[in-house]
Amino acid sequence: FDLIFLSLVVITYGIKWFIHSLPLSTEILIDLSYTYSLSKNPFSAWDPYSWLGSPLFKVYPPTWFILYYVFISIFGIYAGVKVLYILMFILSGVSMYAFSLSLTKNRPASLVSGMFYALAPYRVLDQAFDGHGIFPLAYALTPILFLSYDSLIKKPCLRNAIIGGYLLTATLL
């Protein structure tokens, strides 16, 4: 029930930012330009549409653009970006809820921490209004990364080490 409530709160507040338009900054246009290049040739790392042509992943790592490509292919350009951004807000709140719950064992406190983390003012400004596309994935994965390291400290084993290493790599890429 807590996760459903958390998701509904995030959707209720977050959907208002994306109803009529995409984020207001030109950063979203750069992300969409890279995604357009990926849609034309998914196996290329070259972007012929920006400047006089440039490496596709010169600024951001490829994971975010692959997610863009998948969501835009399924939902279309505008709806795909909106669904992906709202999903990242929800995933970050859920991941903080899980991390807080593992530390405190207190469901109401974990729910509040998940809501505050998902709807933090800087984060909302950075993603919903400035359109910095790479940060949503890092915001969603960071609490899970800390949770995996906490479980590795509590129970050192190869499985927990592999999960922690994978999550660190996914956060960086």
N, CA and C of each residue as an Amber inpcrd file, in Angstrom:
protein
   519
   0.8150000  -1.1930000   0.0000000   0.0000000   0.0000000   0.0000000
   0.8640000   1.2640000   0.0000000   1.9820000   1.2320000   0.7290000
   2.8530000   2.4070000   0.8050000   3.3890000   2.8090000  -0.5630000
   3.8120000   1.8270000  -1.3420000   4.3870000   2.1310000  -2.6540000
   3.3350000   2.6610000  -3.6200000   2.1240000   2.1500000  -3.5290000
   1.0340000   2.6700000  -4.3680000   0.7320000   4.1120000  -3.9940000
   0.6540000   4.3930000  -2.6990000   0.4070000   5.7590000  -2.2390000
   1.5300000   6.6910000  -2.6830000   2.7760000   6.2560000  -2.5260000
   3.9250000   7.0630000  -2.9470000   3.8700000   7.3530000  -4.4380000
   3.5700000   6.3400000  -5.2350000   3.4790000   6.5250000  -6.6890000
   2.3660000   7.4890000  -7.0590000   1.2240000   7.3770000  -6.4040000
   0.1050000   8.2820000  -6.7010000   0.4230000   9.7260000  -6.3350000
   1.1130000   9.9270000  -5.2090000   1.4980000  11.2880000  -4.8200000
   2.4550000  11.8770000  -5.8500000   3.4470000  11.1070000  -6.2650000
   4.4160000  11.5990000  -7.2430000   3.7380000  11.8880000  -8.5760000
   2.8600000  10.9980000  -9.0150000   2.1530000  11.2300000 -10.2840000
   1.2610000  12.4550000 -10.1740000   0.5590000  12.6050000  -9.0650000
  -0.3450000  13.7430000  -8.8850000   0.3980000  15.0660000  -8.9770000
   1.5420000  15.1590000  -8.3100000   2.3080000  16.4050000  -8.3640000
   3.1290000  16.5150000  -9.6320000   3.6630000  15.4020000 -10.0960000
   4.5620000  15.4460000 -11.2390000   3.8900000  15.6250000 -12.5820000
   2.6850000  15.1620000 -12.7240000   2.0180000  15.2200000 -14.0260000
   1.7430000  16.6610000 -14.4340000   1.5880000  17.5550000 -13.4540000
   1.3210000  18.9570000 -13.7670000   2.4790000  19.6050000 -14.5190000
   3.6850000  19.1250000 -14.2890000   4.8370000  19.7390000 -14.9350000
   4.8980000  19.4010000 -16.4120000   4.2890000  18.3020000 -16.8120000
   4.4720000  17.8180000 -18.1720000   3.1920000  17.7840000 -19.0030000
   2.0840000  18.3240000 -18.5100000   0.8270000  18.1920000 -19.2350000
   0.8720000  18.8890000 -20.5930000   1.2960000  20.1350000 -20.6260000
   1.1940000  20.9000000 -21.8600000   2.4920000  20.9720000 -22.6540000
   3.6090000  20.6670000 -22.0420000   4.8580000  20.8290000 -22.7760000
   5.9390000  19.9450000 -22.1760000   7.0490000  19.9630000 -22.8470000
   8.2430000  19.3120000 -22.3300000   8.9340000  20.2800000 -21.3760000
  10.0210000  19.8610000 -20.7160000  10.7640000  20.8180000 -19.9010000
  11.1400000  22.0640000 -20.7040000  11.3020000  23.1810000 -20.0130000
  11.4030000  24.4820000 -20.6460000  12.7860000  24.8270000 -21.1710000
  13.7810000  24.0510000 -20.9070000  15.1480000  24.3830000 -21.2680000
  15.5380000  23.7760000 -22.6090000  16.6520000  24.2580000 -23.1370000
  17.1650000  23.6800000 -24.3830000  17.8790000  22.3560000 -24.1450000
  18.1470000  22.0140000 -22.8830000  18.8110000  20.7400000 -22.5900000
  18.0020000  19.5570000 -23.1280000  16.6960000  19.6440000 -23.0390000
  15.8510000  18.5530000 -23.5240000  15.9870000  18.4070000 -25.0330000
  16.2050000  19.5100000 -25.7260000  16.3780000  19.4540000 -27.1780000
  17.6780000  18.7620000 -27.5540000  18.7210000  18.9680000 -26.7710000
  19.9870000  18.2780000 -27.0210000  19.7940000  16.7790000 -26.8190000
  19.1150000  16.3970000 -25.7350000  18.8490000  14.9800000 -25.4900000
  18.0410000  14.3670000 -26.6280000  17.0250000  15.0950000 -27.0840000
  16.1990000  14.5770000 -28.1700000  16.9740000  14.5070000 -29.4780000
  17.9120000  15.4190000 -29.6850000  18.7600000  15.3550000 -30.8750000
  19.5980000  14.0840000 -30.8660000  20.1770000  13.7660000 -29.7080000
  20.9550000  12.5350000 -29.5970000  20.0650000  11.3130000 -29.7900000
  18.8760000  11.3700000 -29.2420000  17.9510000  10.2500000 -29.3820000
  17.5230000  10.0810000 -30.8300000  17.3430000  11.1880000 -31.5350000
  16.9940000  11.1200000 -32.9520000  18.1120000  10.4360000 -33.7340000
  19.3560000  10.7740000 -33.4120000  20.4880000  10.1110000 -34.0720000
  20.4870000   8.6210000 -33.7810000  20.1960000   8.2560000 -32.5500000
  20.1300000   6.8460000 -32.1830000  19.0000000   6.1400000 -32.9170000
  17.8730000   6.8470000 -33.1140000  16.7480000   6.2100000 -33.8010000
  17.0570000   5.9650000 -35.2690000  17.8940000   6.8130000 -35.8660000
  18.2630000   6.6250000 -37.2710000  19.2490000   5.4830000 -37.4520000
  20.1730000   5.3360000 -36.5020000  21.1540000   4.2590000 -36.5670000
  21.5050000   3.8310000 -35.1490000  20.7720000   2.8320000 -34.6020000
  20.9600000   2.4550000 -33.1940000  22.3450000   1.9070000 -32.8600000
  23.0980000   1.4850000 -33.8670000  24.3950000   0.8730000 -33.5950000
  25.5540000   1.8270000 -33.8570000  25.2540000   3.1000000 -34.0490000
  26.2860000   4.0890000 -34.3050000  26.4700000   4.9710000 -33.0760000
  27.6890000   5.4360000 -32.8870000  27.9720000   6.3650000 -31.7920000
  28.3160000   7.7360000 -32.3630000  27.8460000   8.0300000 -33.5660000
  28.1350000   9.3030000 -34.2130000  26.8410000  10.0860000 -34.4030000
  26.8750000  11.3440000 -34.0640000  25.7070000  12.2180000 -34.2070000
  25.9510000  13.2000000 -35.3500000  25.3880000  12.9640000 -36.5250000
  25.6140000  13.8810000 -37.6460000  24.7700000  15.1500000 -37.5630000
  23.8490000  15.2530000 -36.6050000  22.8990000  16.3640000 -36.5670000
  23.3140000  17.4930000 -35.6300000  24.3010000  17.2890000 -34.7790000
  24.7200000  18.3730000 -33.8980000  26.0590000  18.9120000 -34.3840000
  26.1470000  20.2180000 -34.4310000  27.3060000  20.9310000 -34.9410000
  27.6610000  20.4000000 -36.3280000  28.9040000  20.0250000 -36.5620000
  29.2780000  19.4560000 -37.8570000  29.4240000  17.9430000 -37.7650000
  28.7980000  17.3760000 -36.7780000  28.9210000  15.9540000 -36.4910000
  29.8220000  15.7790000 -35.2870000  29.4600000  14.8960000 -34.4050000
  30.2620000  14.7040000 -33.1970000  29.9790000  13.3260000 -32.6120000
  30.8700000  12.8690000 -31.7270000  30.5830000  11.6000000 -31.0560000
  29.2900000  11.7070000 -30.2510000  28.4800000  10.6900000 -30.3220000
  27.1540000  10.7350000 -29.7100000  27.2150000  10.8120000 -28.1950000
  28.1460000  10.1380000 -27.5800000  28.1900000  10.0780000 -26.1250000
  29.3500000  10.8960000 -25.5710000  29.5850000  12.0680000 -26.1600000
  30.6940000  12.9140000 -25.7150000  30.4020000  13.5710000 -24.3760000
  29.1340000  13.8040000 -24.0750000  28.7680000  14.4800000 -22.8430000
  28.1740000  13.5000000 -21.8460000  27.1860000  12.7460000 -22.2730000
  26.4780000  11.8420000 -21.3780000  26.7510000  10.4020000 -21.7750000
  26.7220000   9.4950000 -20.8110000  26.8720000   8.0770000 -21.1270000
  25.6280000   7.5270000 -21.8310000  25.7460000   6.3730000 -22.4510000
  24.6810000   5.8750000 -23.3350000  23.4100000   5.3670000 -22.6630000
  23.4260000   5.0050000 -21.3970000  22.2600000   4.3610000 -20.7910000
  21.0090000   5.2160000 -20.8880000  21.1320000   6.5060000 -20.5900000
  19.9670000   7.3850000 -20.6150000  19.3940000   7.4900000 -22.0210000
  20.2510000   7.5630000 -23.0380000  19.7600000   7.7080000 -24.4040000
  19.1270000   6.4160000 -24.9150000  19.6080000   5.3010000 -24.4230000
  18.9690000   4.0350000 -24.7820000  17.5630000   3.9920000 -24.1870000
  17.4140000   4.4560000 -22.9370000  16.0720000   4.5380000 -22.3360000
  15.1860000   5.5080000 -23.1180000  15.7300000   6.6660000 -23.4790000
  14.9900000   7.6110000 -24.3230000  14.5100000   6.9160000 -25.5930000
  15.4270000   6.2240000 -26.2440000  15.1130000   5.5660000 -27.5150000
  13.9820000   4.5540000 -27.3490000  14.0420000   3.7580000 -26.2920000
  13.0080000   2.7510000 -26.0490000  11.6530000   3.4150000 -25.8020000
  11.6220000   4.4160000 -24.9270000  10.3480000   5.0630000 -24.5890000
   9.7930000   5.8770000 -25.7520000  10.6560000   6.5200000 -26.5120000
  10.1780000   7.2820000 -27.6680000   9.6810000   6.3400000 -28.7550000
  10.3220000   5.1940000 -28.8980000   9.8590000   4.2110000 -29.8860000
   8.4790000   3.6740000 -29.5220000   8.2130000   3.5160000 -28.2380000
   6.9350000   2.9560000 -27.7950000   5.8380000   4.0090000 -27.7750000
   6.1190000   5.1840000 -27.1840000   5.0740000   6.1760000 -26.9240000
   5.0810000   7.3810000 -27.8500000   6.0970000   7.5500000 -28.6760000
   6.2290000   8.7700000 -29.4670000   7.1130000   9.7630000 -28.7220000
   7.4860000  10.8590000 -29.3920000   8.4730000  11.7710000 -28.8100000
   7.9670000  12.4230000 -27.5310000   6.8720000  13.1380000 -27.5870000
   6.4380000  13.9030000 -26.4150000   5.9550000  12.9950000 -25.2830000
   5.1170000  12.0410000 -25.5970000   4.6080000  11.1510000 -24.5510000
   5.7210000  10.2800000 -23.9770000   6.6570000   9.8520000 -24.8140000
   7.7630000   9.0180000 -24.3440000   8.6330000   9.7240000 -23.3340000
   8.9630000  10.9910000 -23.6100000   9.7750000  11.7680000 -22.6720000
   9.0180000  11.9740000 -21.3690000   7.7390000  12.3080000 -21.4600000
   6.9420000  12.5530000 -20.2580000   6.8200000  11.2900000 -19.4090000
   6.5340000  10.1630000 -20.0390000   6.3950000   8.9010000 -19.3030000
   7.7160000   8.5180000 -18.6460000   8.8170000   8.6830000 -19.3680000
  10.1240000   8.3350000 -18.8130000  10.4760000   9.2180000 -17.6150000
  10.2380000  10.5110000 -17.7100000  10.5510000  11.4120000 -16.6010000
   9.6910000  11.0980000 -15.3800000   8.3910000  10.9020000 -15.5790000
   7.5140000  10.5740000 -14.4440000   7.9200000   9.2310000 -13.8350000
   8.2690000   8.2630000 -14.6790000   8.7140000   6.9630000 -14.1740000
   9.9840000   7.0980000 -13.3370000  10.8960000   7.9680000 -13.7480000
  12.1220000   8.1640000 -12.9710000  11.8310000   8.8320000 -11.6250000
  10.8540000   9.7490000 -11.5920000  10.4610000  10.3320000 -10.3140000
   9.8990000   9.2490000  -9.3970000   9.0490000   8.3850000  -9.9340000
   8.4630000   7.3090000  -9.1320000   9.5380000   6.3330000  -8.6580000
  10.4270000   5.9220000  -9.5700000  11.4690000   4.9670000  -9.1920000
  12.4140000   5.5300000  -8.1340000  12.7020000   6.8110000  -8.2140000
  13.5850000   7.3790000  -7.1930000  12.8930000   7.4030000  -5.8330000
  11.6120000   7.7260000  -5.7970000  10.8840000   7.6920000  -4.5310000
  10.7950000   6.2880000  -3.9610000  10.5350000   5.3090000  -4.8220000
  10.4430000   3.9150000  -4.3700000  11.8050000   3.4140000  -3.8830000
  12.8670000   3.7760000  -4.5840000  14.1900000   3.3090000  -4.1610000
  14.5990000   3.9430000  -2.8250000  14.2660000   5.2170000  -2.6130000
  14.5630000   5.8350000  -1.3190000  13.7040000   5.2270000  -0.2160000
  12.4630000   4.8900000  -0.5390000  11.6020000   4.2140000   0.4310000
  12.2380000   2.8930000   0.8660000  12.7160000   2.1160000  -0.0960000
  13.3270000   0.8230000   0.2230000  14.5920000   0.9960000   1.0580000
  15.4190000   1.9760000   0.6930000  16.6480000   2.2220000   1.4480000
  16.3370000   2.6880000   2.8680000  15.4110000   3.6140000   3.0120000
  15.0370000   4.1110000   4.3430000  14.4170000   3.0080000   5.1930000
  13.5920000   2.1860000   4.5650000  12.9580000   1.0900000   5.3030000
  13.9960000   0.0930000   5.8020000  15.0220000  -0.1490000   5.0010000
  16.0610000  -1.0830000   5.4520000  16.8680000  -0.5160000   6.6140000
  17.0000000   0.8100000   6.6660000  17.7640000   1.4180000   7.7580000
  16.9310000   1.5920000   9.0200000  15.6860000   2.0570000   8.8760000
  14.8990000   2.4440000  10.0430000  13.8590000   1.4170000  10.4700000
  13.4150000   0.5800000   9.5480000  12.3140000  -0.3730000   9.7980000
  11.0320000   0.3570000  10.1900000  10.8970000   1.6120000   9.7700000
   9.7600000   2.4540000  10.1070000   9.0710000   2.8560000   8.7960000
   7.9070000   2.2640000   8.5260000   7.2250000   2.5030000   7.2550000
   6.7650000   3.9410000   7.0610000   6.1440000   4.5910000   8.0470000
   5.7450000   5.9970000   7.8230000   6.9410000   6.9190000   7.5510000
   8.0230000   6.7350000   8.2930000   9.2160000   7.5670000   8.0660000
   9.8210000   7.2840000   6.6930000   9.7970000   6.0330000   6.2740000
  10.3190000   5.6790000   4.9560000   9.4560000   6.2620000   3.8480000
   8.1540000   6.2750000   4.0600000   7.2500000   6.8650000   3.0760000
   7.5020000   8.3640000   2.9230000   7.6830000   9.0400000   4.0320000
   7.9640000  10.4790000   3.9890000   9.3120000  10.7340000   3.3070000
  10.3140000   9.9430000   3.6320000  11.6200000  10.1500000   2.9960000
  11.5580000   9.8790000   1.5000000  10.7920000   8.8810000   1.0740000
  10.6320000   8.6190000  -0.3520000   9.9380000   9.7620000  -1.0750000
   8.9040000  10.3380000  -0.4330000   8.2080000  11.4760000  -1.0580000
   9.1010000  12.7050000  -1.1310000   9.8110000  12.9990000  -0.0410000
  10.6940000  14.1630000  -0.0600000  11.8260000  13.9960000  -1.0620000
  12.3550000  12.7960000  -1.1720000  13.4420000  12.5490000  -2.1180000
  12.9410000  12.6680000  -3.5610000  11.7770000  12.1090000  -3.8270000
  11.2490000  12.1560000  -5.1910000  10.8510000  13.5640000  -5.6110000
  10.3980000  14.3630000  -4.6710000   9.8870000  15.6940000  -5.0020000
  10.7510000  16.8160000  -4.4250000  12.0310000  16.5690000  -4.2360000
  12.9390000  17.5970000  -3.7250000  12.9670000  18.7870000  -4.6880000
  12.9040000  19.9980000  -4.1690000  12.8020000  21.1790000  -5.0460000
  13.9220000  21.2950000  -6.0750000  15.1640000  21.0420000  -5.6640000
  16.2500000  21.1450000  -6.6380000  16.0730000  20.1280000  -7.7530000
  15.6650000  18.9520000  -7.3730000  15.4880000  17.8880000  -8.3580000
  14.3630000  18.2230000  -9.3300000  13.2650000  18.7320000  -8.8090000
  12.1450000  19.1160000  -9.6670000  12.5840000  20.2150000 -10.6240000
  13.2980000  21.2160000 -10.1080000  13.7920000  22.3010000 -10.9580000
  14.7400000  21.7570000 -12.0130000  15.6380000  20.8800000 -11.6100000
  16.6560000  20.3630000 -12.5120000  16.0750000  19.4990000 -13.6190000
  15.0810000  18.6950000 -13.3080000  14.5580000  17.7730000 -14.3070000
  13.3150000  18.2820000 -15.0020000  12.3310000  18.7270000 -14.2410000
  11.0510000  19.0930000 -14.8410000  11.1160000  20.4240000 -15.5730000
  11.9870000  21.3320000 -15.1220000  12.0140000  22.6460000 -15.7440000
  13.2660000  22.8890000 -16.5800000  14.4230000  22.3920000 -16.1380000
  15.6330000  22.5640000 -16.9300000  15.8330000  21.4370000 -17.9290000
  15.2480000  20.2780000 -17.6760000  15.3240000  19.1760000 -18.6270000
  16.6660000  18.4760000 -18.6800000  17.4470000  18.5170000 -17.6000000
  18.7140000  17.7990000 -17.5970000  18.4190000  16.3090000 -17.5590000
  18.6100000  15.6740000 -18.6650000  18.1210000  14.3220000 -18.8400000
  18.9070000  13.2260000 -18.1770000  20.1760000  13.4210000 -17.9120000
  20.9650000  12.3180000 -17.3940000  20.7490000  12.0930000 -15.9050000
  20.3340000  13.0950000 -15.1870000  20.2500000  12.9890000 -13.7340000
  19.1190000  12.1110000 -13.2100000  17.9780000  11.9830000 -13.8740000
  16.9050000  11.1520000 -13.2980000  17.3260000   9.7170000 -13.0100000
  18.1070000   9.1480000 -13.8860000  18.5360000   7.7630000 -13.6760000
  19.4660000   7.6600000 -12.4680000  20.3540000   8.6210000 -12.3140000
  21.2480000   8.6090000 -11.1560000  20.4700000   8.8080000  -9.8580000
  19.4580000   9.6850000  -9.8870000  18.6230000   9.8750000  -8.6990000
  17.8750000   8.5890000  -8.3420000  17.4500000   7.8370000  -9.3320000
  16.7090000   6.6040000  -9.0690000  17.6260000   5.4810000  -8.5750000
  18.8530000   5.4410000  -9.0660000  19.7390000   4.3240000  -8.7240000
  20.5640000   4.5370000  -7.4590000  20.7900000   5.7700000  -7.0570000
  21.6690000   6.0290000  -5.9090000  21.1790000   5.3890000  -4.6100000
  19.9020000   5.5260000  -4.2180000  19.4850000   4.8380000  -2.9840000
  19.5980000   3.3160000  -3.0850000  19.3460000   2.7650000  -4.2660000
  19.4870000   1.3130000  -4.4340000  20.9570000   0.9150000  -4.3110000
  21.8470000   1.7690000  -4.8230000  23.2770000   1.5200000  -4.6870000
  23.6790000   1.5080000  -3.2100000  23.2190000   2.4830000  -2.4460000
  23.5190000   2.5130000  -1.0130000  22.9040000   1.3130000  -0.2940000
  21.7140000   0.9160000  -0.7030000  21.0780000  -0.2620000  -0.1190000
  21.9000000  -1.5210000  -0.3940000  22.4250000  -1.6420000  -1.6010000
  23.2290000  -2.8300000  -1.9280000  24.5450000  -2.8330000  -1.1500000
  25.1480000  -1.6560000  -0.9710000  26.3780000  -1.5970000  -0.1750000
  26.1000000  -1.8800000   1.2980000  24.9700000  -1.4450000   1.7840000
  24.5830000  -1.7520000   3.1640000  24.4080000  -3.2550000   3.3440000
  23.7720000  -3.8970000   2.3840000  23.6030000  -5.3540000   2.4860000
  24.9420000  -6.0730000   2.3200000  25.8580000  -5.4930000   1.5580000
  27.1830000  -6.0900000   1.4110000  27.9660000  -6.0020000   2.7240000
  27.8180000  -4.8920000   3.4380000  28.5030000  -4.7460000   4.7300000
  27.8990000  -5.7040000   5.7570000  26.5710000  -5.8340000   5.7440000
  25.9080000  -6.7050000   6.7190000  26.1350000  -8.1790000   6.4230000
  26.1910000  -8.5200000   5.1310000  26.3720000  -9.9220000   4.7380000
  27.3250000  -9.9760000   3.5430000  28.6340000 -10.0130000   3.8110000
  29.5940000 -10.0450000   2.7030000  29.5330000 -11.3730000   1.9440000
  29.2030000 -11.2760000   0.6710000  29.2160000 -12.4590000  -0.1880000
  29.4030000 -11.9910000  -1.6330000  29.7110000 -12.9220000  -2.4880000
  29.9770000 -12.5880000  -3.8870000  28.7360000 -12.0050000  -4.5680000
  27.5750000 -12.5380000  -4.2550000  26.3290000 -12.0540000  -4.8680000
  26.1130000 -10.5760000  -4.5710000  26.2450000 -10.1780000  -3.3060000
  26.0560000  -8.7770000  -2.9340000  27.1320000  -7.8830000  -3.5420000
  28.3520000  -8.3850000  -3.6790000  29.4230000  -7.6120000  -4.2980000
  29.1460000  -7.3900000  -5.7820000  28.6360000  -8.3960000  -6.4480000
  28.3150000  -8.2620000  -7.8790000  27.1570000  -7.2880000  -8.0760000
  26.1440000  -7.3770000  -7.2400000  25.0050000  -6.4530000  -7.3460000
  25.4620000  -5.0150000  -7.0980000  26.2820000  -4.7980000  -6.0740000
  26.8010000  -3.4600000  -5.7860000  27.6510000  -2.9230000  -6.9190000
  28.5080000  -3.7580000  -7.4800000  29.3400000  -3.3360000  -8.6140000
  28.5140000  -3.0230000  -9.8480000  27.5110000  -3.8330000 -10.1000000
  26.6380000  -3.5730000 -11.2480000  25.8850000  -2.2550000 -11.0830000
  25.3560000  -2.0140000  -9.8840000  24.6100000  -0.7740000  -9.6550000
  25.5140000   0.4560000  -9.7360000  26.7520000   0.3300000  -9.2540000
  27.6800000   1.4460000  -9.3940000  27.9660000   1.7260000 -10.8650000
  28.1830000   0.6760000 -11.6340000  28.4150000   0.8430000 -13.0690000
  27.1990000   1.4330000 -13.7610000  26.0100000   0.9740000 -13.4160000
  24.7870000   1.5080000 -14.0310000  24.5820000   2.9710000 -13.6600000
  24.9720000   3.3550000 -12.4490000  24.8390000   4.7580000 -12.0390000
  25.8030000   5.6290000 -12.8280000  26.9880000   5.1360000 -13.0850000
  27.9790000   5.9050000 -13.8380000  27.6910000   5.9190000 -15.3310000
  27.1260000   4.8380000 -15.8450000  26.8340000   4.7760000 -17.2740000
  25.3930000   5.0740000 -17.5270000
